[in-house]
Coordinates of C-alpha atoms in Angstrom, one line a residue:
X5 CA -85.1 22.6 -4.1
X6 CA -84.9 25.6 -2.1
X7 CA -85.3 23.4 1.2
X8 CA -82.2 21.8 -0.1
X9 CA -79.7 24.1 -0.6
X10 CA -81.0 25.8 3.0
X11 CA -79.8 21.9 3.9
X12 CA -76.5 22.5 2.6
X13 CA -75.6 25.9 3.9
X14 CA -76.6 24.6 7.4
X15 CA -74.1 21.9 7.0
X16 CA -71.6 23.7 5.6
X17 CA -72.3 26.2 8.8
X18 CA -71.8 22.8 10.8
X19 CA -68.8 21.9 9.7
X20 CA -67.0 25.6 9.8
X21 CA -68.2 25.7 13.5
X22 CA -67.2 22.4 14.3
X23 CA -64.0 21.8 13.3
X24 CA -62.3 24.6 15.5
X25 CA -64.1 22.9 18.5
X26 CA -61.4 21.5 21.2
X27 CA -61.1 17.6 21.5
X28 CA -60.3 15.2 23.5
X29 CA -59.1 11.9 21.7
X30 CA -60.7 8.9 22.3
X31 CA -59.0 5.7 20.9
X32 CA -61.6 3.8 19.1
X33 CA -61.5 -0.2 19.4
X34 CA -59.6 -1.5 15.8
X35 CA -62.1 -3.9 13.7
X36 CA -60.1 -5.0 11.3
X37 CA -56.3 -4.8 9.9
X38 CA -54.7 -3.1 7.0
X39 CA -57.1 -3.8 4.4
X40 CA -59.7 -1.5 5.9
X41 CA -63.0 -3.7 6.3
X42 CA -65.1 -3.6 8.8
X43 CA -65.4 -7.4 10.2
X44 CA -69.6 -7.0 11.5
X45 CA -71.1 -6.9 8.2
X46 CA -68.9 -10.0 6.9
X47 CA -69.8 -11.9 10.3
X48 CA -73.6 -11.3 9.9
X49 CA -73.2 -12.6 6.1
X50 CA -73.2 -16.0 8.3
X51 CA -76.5 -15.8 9.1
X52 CA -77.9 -14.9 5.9
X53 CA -76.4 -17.8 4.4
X54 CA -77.7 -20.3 6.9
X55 CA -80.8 -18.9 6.9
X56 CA -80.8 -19.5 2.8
X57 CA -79.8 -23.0 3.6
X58 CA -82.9 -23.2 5.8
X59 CA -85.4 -21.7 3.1
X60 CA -83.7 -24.5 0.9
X61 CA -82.2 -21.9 -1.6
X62 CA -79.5 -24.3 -1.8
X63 CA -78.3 -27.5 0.8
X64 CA -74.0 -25.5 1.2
X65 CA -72.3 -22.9 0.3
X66 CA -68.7 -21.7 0.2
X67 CA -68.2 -17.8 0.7
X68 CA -64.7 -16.4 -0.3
X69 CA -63.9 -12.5 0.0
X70 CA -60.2 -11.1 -0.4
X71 CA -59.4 -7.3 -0.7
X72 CA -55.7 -6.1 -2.0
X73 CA -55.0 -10.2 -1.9
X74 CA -55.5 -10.8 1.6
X75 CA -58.7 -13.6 2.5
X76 CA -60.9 -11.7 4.8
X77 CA -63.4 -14.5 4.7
X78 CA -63.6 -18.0 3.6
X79 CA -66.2 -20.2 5.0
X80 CA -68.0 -23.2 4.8
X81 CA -71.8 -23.7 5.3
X82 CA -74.1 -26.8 5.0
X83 CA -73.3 -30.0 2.6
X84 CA -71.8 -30.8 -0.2
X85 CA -73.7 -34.0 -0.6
X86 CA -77.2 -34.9 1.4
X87 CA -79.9 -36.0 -1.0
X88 CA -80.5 -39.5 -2.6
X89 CA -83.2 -38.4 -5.4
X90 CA -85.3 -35.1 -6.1
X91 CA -87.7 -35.9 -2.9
X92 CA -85.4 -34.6 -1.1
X93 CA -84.7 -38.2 0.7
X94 CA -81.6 -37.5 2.7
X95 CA -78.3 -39.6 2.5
X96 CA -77.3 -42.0 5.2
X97 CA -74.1 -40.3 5.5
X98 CA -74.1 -36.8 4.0
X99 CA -71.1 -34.8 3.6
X100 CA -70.7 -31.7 5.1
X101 CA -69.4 -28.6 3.0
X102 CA -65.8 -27.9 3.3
X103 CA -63.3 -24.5 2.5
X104 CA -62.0 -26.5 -0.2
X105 CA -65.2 -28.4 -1.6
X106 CA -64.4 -28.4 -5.5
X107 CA -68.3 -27.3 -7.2
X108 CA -69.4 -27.6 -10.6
X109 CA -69.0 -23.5 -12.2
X110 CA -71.2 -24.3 -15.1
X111 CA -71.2 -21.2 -17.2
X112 CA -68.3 -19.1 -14.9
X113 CA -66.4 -21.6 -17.5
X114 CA -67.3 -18.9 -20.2
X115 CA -64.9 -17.1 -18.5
X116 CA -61.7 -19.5 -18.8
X117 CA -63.3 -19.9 -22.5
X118 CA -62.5 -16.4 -23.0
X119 CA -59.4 -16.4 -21.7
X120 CA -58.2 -19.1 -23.5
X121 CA -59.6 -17.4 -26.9
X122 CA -57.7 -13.9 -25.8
X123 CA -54.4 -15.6 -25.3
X124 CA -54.6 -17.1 -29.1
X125 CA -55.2 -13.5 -29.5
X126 CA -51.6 -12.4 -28.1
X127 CA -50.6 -14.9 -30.0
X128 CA -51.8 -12.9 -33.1
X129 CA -54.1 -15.6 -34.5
X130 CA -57.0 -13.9 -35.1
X131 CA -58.5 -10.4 -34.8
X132 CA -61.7 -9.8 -32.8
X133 CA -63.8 -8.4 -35.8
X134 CA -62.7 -11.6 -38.2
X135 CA -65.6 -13.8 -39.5
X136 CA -66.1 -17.2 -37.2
X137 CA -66.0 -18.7 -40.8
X138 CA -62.4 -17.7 -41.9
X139 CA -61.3 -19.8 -39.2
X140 CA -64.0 -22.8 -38.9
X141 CA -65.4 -23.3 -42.4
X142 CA -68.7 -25.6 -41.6
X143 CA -69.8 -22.5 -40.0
X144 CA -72.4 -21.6 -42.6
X145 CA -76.4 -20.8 -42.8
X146 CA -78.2 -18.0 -44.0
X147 CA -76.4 -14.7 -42.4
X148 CA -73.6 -16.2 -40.3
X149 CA -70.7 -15.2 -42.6
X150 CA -71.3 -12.0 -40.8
X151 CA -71.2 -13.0 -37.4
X152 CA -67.6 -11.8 -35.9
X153 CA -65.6 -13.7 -33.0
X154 CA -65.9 -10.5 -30.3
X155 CA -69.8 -11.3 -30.9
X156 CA -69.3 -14.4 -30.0
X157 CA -67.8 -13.4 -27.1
X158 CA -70.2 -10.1 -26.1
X159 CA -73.7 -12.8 -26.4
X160 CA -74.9 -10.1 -29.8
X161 CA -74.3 -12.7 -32.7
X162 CA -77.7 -13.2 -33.5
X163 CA -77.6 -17.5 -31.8
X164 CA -80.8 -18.6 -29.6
X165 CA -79.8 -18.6 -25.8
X166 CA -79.5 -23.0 -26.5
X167 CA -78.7 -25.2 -29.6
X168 CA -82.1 -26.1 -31.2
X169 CA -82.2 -29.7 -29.6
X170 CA -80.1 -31.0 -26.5
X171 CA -77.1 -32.5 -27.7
X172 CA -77.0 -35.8 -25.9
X173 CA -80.5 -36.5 -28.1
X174 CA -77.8 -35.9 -31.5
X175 CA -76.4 -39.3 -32.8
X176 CA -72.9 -39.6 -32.6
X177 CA -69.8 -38.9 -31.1
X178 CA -68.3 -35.4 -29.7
X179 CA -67.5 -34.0 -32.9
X180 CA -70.7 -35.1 -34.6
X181 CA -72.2 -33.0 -31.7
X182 CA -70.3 -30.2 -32.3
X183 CA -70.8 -30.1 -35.9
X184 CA -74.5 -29.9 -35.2
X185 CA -73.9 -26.8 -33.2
X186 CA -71.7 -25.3 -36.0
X187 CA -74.8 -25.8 -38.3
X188 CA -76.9 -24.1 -36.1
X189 CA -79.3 -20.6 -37.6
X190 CA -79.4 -17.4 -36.3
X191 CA -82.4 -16.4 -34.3
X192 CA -81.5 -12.6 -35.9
X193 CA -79.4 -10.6 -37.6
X194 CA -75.9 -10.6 -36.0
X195 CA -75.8 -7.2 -33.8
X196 CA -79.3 -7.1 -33.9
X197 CA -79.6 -7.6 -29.9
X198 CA -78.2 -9.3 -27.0
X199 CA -79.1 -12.8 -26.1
X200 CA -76.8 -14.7 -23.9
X201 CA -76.3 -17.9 -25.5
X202 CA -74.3 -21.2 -24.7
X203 CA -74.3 -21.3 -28.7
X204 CA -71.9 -18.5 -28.6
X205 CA -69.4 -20.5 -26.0
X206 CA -70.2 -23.8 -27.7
X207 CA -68.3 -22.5 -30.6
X208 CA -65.5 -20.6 -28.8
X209 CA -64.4 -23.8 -27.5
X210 CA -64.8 -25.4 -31.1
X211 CA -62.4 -22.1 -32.5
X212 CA -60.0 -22.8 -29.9
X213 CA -59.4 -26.6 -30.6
X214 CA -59.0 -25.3 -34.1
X215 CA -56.5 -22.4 -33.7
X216 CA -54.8 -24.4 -31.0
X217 CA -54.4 -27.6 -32.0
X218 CA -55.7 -29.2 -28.8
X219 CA -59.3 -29.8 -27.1
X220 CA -60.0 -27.4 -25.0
X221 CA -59.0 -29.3 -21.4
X222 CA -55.7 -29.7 -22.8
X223 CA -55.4 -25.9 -23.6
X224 CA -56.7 -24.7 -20.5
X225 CA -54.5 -26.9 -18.3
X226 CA -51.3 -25.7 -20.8
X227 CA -52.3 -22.4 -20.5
X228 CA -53.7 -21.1 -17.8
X229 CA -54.5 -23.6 -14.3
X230 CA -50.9 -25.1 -14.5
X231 CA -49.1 -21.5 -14.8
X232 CA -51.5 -20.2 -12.4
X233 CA -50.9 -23.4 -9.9
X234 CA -54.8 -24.1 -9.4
X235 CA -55.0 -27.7 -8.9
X236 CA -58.4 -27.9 -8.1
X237 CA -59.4 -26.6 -11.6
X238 CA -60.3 -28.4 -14.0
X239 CA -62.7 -30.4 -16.3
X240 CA -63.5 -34.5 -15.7
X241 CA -61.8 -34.7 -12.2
X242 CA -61.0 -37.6 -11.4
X243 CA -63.1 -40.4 -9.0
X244 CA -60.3 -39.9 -6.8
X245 CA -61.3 -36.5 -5.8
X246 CA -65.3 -37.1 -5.5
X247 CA -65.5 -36.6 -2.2
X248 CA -64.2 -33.6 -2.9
X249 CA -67.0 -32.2 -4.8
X250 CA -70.2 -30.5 -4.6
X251 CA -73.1 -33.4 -5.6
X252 CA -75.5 -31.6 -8.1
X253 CA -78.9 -32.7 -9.5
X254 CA -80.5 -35.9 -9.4
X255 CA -81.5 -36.9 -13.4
X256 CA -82.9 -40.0 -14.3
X257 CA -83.2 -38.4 -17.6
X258 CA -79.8 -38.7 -18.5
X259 CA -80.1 -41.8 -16.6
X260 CA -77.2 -40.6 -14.0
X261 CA -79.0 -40.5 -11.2
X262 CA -77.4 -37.9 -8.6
X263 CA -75.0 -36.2 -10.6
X264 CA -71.9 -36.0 -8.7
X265 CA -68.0 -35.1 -9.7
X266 CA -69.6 -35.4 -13.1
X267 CA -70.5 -32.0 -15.6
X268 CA -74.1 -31.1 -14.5
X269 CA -75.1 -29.3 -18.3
X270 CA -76.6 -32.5 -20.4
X271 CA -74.9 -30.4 -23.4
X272 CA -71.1 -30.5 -21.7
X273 CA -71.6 -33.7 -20.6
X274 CA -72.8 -35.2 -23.7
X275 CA -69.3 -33.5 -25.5
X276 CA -67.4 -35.6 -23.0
X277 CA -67.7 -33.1 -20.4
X278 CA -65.1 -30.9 -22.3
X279 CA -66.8 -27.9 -24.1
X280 CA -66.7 -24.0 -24.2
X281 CA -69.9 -22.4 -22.1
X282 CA -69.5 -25.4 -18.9
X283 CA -67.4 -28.3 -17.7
X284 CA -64.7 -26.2 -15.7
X285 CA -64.7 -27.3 -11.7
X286 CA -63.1 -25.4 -9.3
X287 CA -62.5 -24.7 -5.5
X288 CA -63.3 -21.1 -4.4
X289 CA -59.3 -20.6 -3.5
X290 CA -58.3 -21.6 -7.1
X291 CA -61.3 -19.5 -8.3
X292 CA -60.2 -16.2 -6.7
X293 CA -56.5 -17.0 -8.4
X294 CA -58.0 -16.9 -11.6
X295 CA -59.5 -13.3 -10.6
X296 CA -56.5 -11.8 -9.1
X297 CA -54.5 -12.6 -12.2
X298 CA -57.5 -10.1 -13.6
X299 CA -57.2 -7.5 -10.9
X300 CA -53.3 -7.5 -11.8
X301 CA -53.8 -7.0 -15.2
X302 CA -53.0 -10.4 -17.0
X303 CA -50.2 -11.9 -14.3
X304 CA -50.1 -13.4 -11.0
X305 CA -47.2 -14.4 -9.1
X306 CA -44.7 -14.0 -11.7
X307 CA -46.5 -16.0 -14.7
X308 CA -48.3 -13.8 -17.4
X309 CA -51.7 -15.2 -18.6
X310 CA -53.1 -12.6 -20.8
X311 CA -51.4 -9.6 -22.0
X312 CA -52.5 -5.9 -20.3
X313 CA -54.0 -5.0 -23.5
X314 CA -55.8 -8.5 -23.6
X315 CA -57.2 -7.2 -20.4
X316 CA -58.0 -4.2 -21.2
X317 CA -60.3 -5.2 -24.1
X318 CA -61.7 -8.0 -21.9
X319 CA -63.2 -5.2 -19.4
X320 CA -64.1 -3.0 -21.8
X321 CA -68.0 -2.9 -22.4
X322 CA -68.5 -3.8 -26.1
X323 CA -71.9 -3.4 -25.6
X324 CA -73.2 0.1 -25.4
X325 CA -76.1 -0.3 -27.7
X326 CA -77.7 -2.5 -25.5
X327 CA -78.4 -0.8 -22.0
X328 CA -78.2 -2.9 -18.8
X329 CA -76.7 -5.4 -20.8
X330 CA -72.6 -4.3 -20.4
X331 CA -70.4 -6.9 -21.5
X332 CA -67.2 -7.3 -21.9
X333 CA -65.3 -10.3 -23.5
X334 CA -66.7 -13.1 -21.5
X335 CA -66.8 -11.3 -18.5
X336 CA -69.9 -9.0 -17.4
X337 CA -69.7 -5.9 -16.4
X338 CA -72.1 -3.6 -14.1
X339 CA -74.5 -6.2 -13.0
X340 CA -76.3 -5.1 -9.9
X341 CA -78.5 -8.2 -9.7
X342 CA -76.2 -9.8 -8.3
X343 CA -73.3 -7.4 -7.9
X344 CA -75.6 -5.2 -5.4
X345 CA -73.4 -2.4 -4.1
X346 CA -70.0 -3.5 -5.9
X347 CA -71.7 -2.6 -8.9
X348 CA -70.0 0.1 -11.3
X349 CA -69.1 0.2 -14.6
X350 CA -65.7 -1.6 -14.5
X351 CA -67.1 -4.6 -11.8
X352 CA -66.2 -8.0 -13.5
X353 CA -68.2 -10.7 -12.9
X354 CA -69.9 -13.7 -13.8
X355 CA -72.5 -16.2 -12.2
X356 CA -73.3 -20.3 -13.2
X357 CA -76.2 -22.3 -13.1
X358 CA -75.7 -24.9 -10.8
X359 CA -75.5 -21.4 -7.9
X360 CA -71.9 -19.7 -8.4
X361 CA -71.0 -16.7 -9.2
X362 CA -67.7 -14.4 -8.7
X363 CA -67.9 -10.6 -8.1
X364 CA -64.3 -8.6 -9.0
X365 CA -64.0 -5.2 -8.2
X366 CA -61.2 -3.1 -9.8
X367 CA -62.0 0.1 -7.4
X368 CA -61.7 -1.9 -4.6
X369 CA -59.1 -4.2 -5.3
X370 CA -61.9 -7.0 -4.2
X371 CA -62.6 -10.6 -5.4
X372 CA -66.7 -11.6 -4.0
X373 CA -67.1 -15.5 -4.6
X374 CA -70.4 -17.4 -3.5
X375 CA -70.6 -21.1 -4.8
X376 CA -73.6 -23.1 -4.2
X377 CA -75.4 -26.4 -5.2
X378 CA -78.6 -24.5 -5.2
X379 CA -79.2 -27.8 -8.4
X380 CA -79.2 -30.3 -5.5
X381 CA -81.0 -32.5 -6.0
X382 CA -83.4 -30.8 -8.4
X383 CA -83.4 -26.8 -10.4
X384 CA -86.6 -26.6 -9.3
X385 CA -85.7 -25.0 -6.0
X386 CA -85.8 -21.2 -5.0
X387 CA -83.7 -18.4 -6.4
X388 CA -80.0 -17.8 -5.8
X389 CA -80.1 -13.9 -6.9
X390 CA -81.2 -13.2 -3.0
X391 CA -78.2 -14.8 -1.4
X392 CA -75.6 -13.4 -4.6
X393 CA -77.0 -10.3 -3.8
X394 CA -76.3 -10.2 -0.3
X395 CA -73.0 -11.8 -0.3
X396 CA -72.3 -8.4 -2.8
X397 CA -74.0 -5.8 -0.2
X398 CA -72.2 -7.5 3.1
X399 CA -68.9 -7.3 1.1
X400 CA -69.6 -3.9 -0.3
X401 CA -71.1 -2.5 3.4
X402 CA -67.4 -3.6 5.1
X403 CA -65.6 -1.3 2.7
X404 CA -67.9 1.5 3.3
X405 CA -68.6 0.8 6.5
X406 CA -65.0 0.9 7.2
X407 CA -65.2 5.1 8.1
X408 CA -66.6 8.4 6.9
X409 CA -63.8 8.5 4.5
X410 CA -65.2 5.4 3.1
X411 CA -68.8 6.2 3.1
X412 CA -68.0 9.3 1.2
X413 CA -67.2 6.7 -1.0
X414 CA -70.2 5.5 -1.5
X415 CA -72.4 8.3 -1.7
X416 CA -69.6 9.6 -4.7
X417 CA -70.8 6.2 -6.0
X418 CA -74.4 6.9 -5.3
X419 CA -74.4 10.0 -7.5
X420 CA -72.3 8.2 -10.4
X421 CA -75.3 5.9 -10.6
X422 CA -77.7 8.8 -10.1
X423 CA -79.3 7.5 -7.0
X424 CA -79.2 10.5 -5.4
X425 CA -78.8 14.0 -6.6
X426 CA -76.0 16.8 -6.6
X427 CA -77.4 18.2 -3.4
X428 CA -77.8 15.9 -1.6
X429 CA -74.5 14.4 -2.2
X430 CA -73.4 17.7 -1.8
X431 CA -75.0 17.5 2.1
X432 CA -74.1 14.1 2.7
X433 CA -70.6 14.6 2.0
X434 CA -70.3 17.7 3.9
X435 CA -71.8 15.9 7.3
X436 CA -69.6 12.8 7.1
X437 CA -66.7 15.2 6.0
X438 CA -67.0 16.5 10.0
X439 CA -67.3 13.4 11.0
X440 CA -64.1 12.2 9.4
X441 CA -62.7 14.7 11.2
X442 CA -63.4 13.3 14.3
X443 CA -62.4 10.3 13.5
X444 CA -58.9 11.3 12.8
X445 CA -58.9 12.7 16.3
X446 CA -60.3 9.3 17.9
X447 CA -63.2 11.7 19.4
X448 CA -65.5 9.2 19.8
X449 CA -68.2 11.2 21.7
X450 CA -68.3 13.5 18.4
X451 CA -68.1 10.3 16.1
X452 CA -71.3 9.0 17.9
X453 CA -73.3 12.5 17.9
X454 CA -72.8 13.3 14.5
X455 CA -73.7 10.3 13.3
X456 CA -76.6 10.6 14.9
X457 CA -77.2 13.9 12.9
X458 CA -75.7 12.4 9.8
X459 CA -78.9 9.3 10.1
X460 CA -81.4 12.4 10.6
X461 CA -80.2 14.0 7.3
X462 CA -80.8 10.9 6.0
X463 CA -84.3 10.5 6.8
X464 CA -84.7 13.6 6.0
X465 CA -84.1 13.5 2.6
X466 CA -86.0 10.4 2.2
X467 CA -89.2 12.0 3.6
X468 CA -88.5 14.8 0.8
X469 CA -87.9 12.1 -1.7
X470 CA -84.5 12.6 -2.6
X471 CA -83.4 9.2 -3.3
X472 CA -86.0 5.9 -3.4
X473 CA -86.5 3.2 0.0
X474 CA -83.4 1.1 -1.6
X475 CA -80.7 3.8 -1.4
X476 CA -82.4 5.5 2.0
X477 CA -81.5 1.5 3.4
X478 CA -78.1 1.3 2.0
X479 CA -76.7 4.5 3.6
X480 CA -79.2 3.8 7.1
X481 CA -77.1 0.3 7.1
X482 CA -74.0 1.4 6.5
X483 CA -74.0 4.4 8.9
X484 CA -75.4 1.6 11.8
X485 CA -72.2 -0.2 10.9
X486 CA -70.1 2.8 11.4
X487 CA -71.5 3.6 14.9
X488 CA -71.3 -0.2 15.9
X489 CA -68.0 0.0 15.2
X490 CA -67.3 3.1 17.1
X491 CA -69.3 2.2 20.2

């Protein structure tokens, strides 16, 4: 302790001295344009998907990053279609991943689930803490009386994560399907815990057809992709479009064979590929729409989706009892698995089994959008989290990277999450506060040599165990990044 605050009064000595020292300006080269990112860390994002592609993590990707509404990145890596079967036995003419390649979201349709569920909301329907039953009346068993549509929507109803036997194994048609989910137990007590369930979404989508008057495709066409103009969103596209689309996983149990422009959930598909946890598909330019209408609380371009108070409850994390498991209504919240460094307590975001997932940052007027076909041709391949991850850190280093102002940022960020302590926020933010300085005045002699000092502070602290090896790397990267850019 005392070695720290002797730290901070040297730095504080540092930074009285310095800043009466004459200057001469030095114009340092522009990296980006108005929406202050750093382009270096979003260029070396390249590699690390292609080097996923490699390790077979998934066969293509799309990568899509916007800040204040402007695309600062939108790339294509790898194919959308290369595999006959799950031996990996390639296609005579595979089809190479494109900007606008339409993917299977799986469960990032939760999200337009909610959405459609909080604008029969505005429309004074239904409260959030009203029974499921008062509205769909075969929703009985021992308990679920109790169970309340904002748990359906926050994953704490008490529902096992899937219904109790796949529903293309259930006789019948669509609604015979459904009303076996309806009919489904609880696994607990409602509120008991959090369990993220498709059981939860499953019915949603039924409570939607039922307060609507519609099936849920025709709803979310009415109501949300036609206003919003996303004509690459939808549910069953059409054959016309299947070359189009990402292929997904090769089932002869479904007896489909390469699944491809068709749902890949067996549960979806078997409700006609219209149902409330998967089924939307979507391009990543349509996806990011539907993100910015969050960011702008409820309208985009004129048309209003969801009311700012819909919003509002939407981001709002329902789920305080259960730590690390923040949720809002359909939307998660604080999720640093996969959120990395864009991670705080008001980050939306969601990810989808077939190797999507969407990052939206409210702080930094952001949307992070990764979508994969990690499925093809099998599930049984490596783990996506890596590659999520690192599409979150690259996007979150080019905002931080950006300038000492910026890094300040992030170590006010850092404390929030109590990955470093007061001091040696306290040191940090005194260093790169000089530094700043200098960066005003384009000195880019005094840029470089305090840096320098600012990355031996840094090590020093992580010798004296200030902050653990994964927040030592964050702020070493970042500050490289920062005297790249300044070179």
């Amino acid at each position: 302790m005392r070695k720290q605050q002797a730290l901070s009064m040297l730095v504080l000595f540092m930074l009285c001295l310095t800043l009466f020292v004459p200057v001469a300006p030095v114009k340092a080269e522009a990296a980006s344009d108005a929406v202050q990112m750093l382009q270096q860390p979003l260029d070396d994002l390249d590699g690390e998907v292609e080097q996923a592609i490699a390790d077979k993590v998934m066969p293509g990707a799309v990568v899509y990053i916007a800040k204040q509404g402007e695309v600062v990145k939108h790339d294509a890596y790898g194919y959308a279609a290369r595999y006959t079967d799950d031996q990996y036995t390639e296609m005579e003419d595979p089809v190479a991943m494109q900007e606008d390649t339409i993917f299977d979201m799986a469960s990032i349709s939760k999200l337009f689930t909610a959405t459609a569920v909080m604008q029969l909301w505005d429309e004074g329907l239904f409260e959030l803490e009203d029974p499921v039953q008062q509205y769909i009346p075969e929703f009985t068993g021992e308990g679920k009386e109790e169970v309340t549509i904002r748990q359906l929507l926050t994953h704490t109803s008490g529902f096992a994560p899937s219904p109790s036997e796949r529903l293309d194994k259930v006789e019948g048609d669509r609604a015979d399907r459904l009303d076996f989910v309806l009919h489904e137990p609880l696994q607990q007590a409602p509120g008991a815990d959090y369990v993220y369930s498709d059981v939860n979404y499953l019915t949603l989508g039924v409570l939607i057809e039922r307060l609507s008057g519609e099936r849920q495709d025709v709803f979310v066409e009415r109501k949300i992709t036609e206003p919003l103009q996303m004509q690459d969103t939808m549910y069953n596209p059409p054959e016309s479009l299947k070359s189009r689309i990402a292929a997904t996983e090769y089932q002869p149990w479904t007896n489909r064979g390469v699944v491809w422009g068709s749902v890949h959930d067996e549960n979806a598909w078997s409700l006609d590929g219209v149902a409330g946890q998967a089924g939307i598909f979507s391009s990543a330019a349509d996806l990011a729409v539907f993100a910015q209408m969050m960011l702008e609380e409820g309208t985009y371009a004129g048309e209003e989706i969801l009311s700012e108070e819909a919003v509002e409850l939407m981001k709002t994390n329902w789920n305080e009892a259960y730590p690390g498991q923040n949720q809002g209504l359909g939307w998660e919240l604080n999720q640093s698995w996969y959120m990395d460094d864009l991670a705080e307590h008001n980050t939306l975001g969601h990810t989808g089994y077939t190797g999507t997932s969407i990052v939206v940052s409210p702080n930094h007027e952001t949307v992070t959008i990764l979508l994969t076909n990690r499925v093809h041709p099998t599930r049984e391949t490596v783990s996506t989290n890596g590659i999520r991850k690192k599409v979150s850190q690259k996007t979150a280093d080019a905002i931080y990277a950006w300038s000492a102002e910026s890094m300040q940022d992030m170590v006010e960020r850092l404390l929030t999450r109590e990955e470093i302590d007061a001091n040696s926020a306290r040191s940090l933010g005194l260093h790169l506060t000089v530094i700043s300085r200098y960066e005003q005045q384009g000195n880019q002699e005094k840029v470089l040599k305090h840096l320098a000092g600012f990355q031996q502070l840094v090590d020093y602290l992580h010798e004296e165990d200030a902050f653990n090896d994964s927040t030592y790397e964050d702020l070493v990267r970042t500050a490289a990044y920062l005297n790249v850019k300044w070179q």
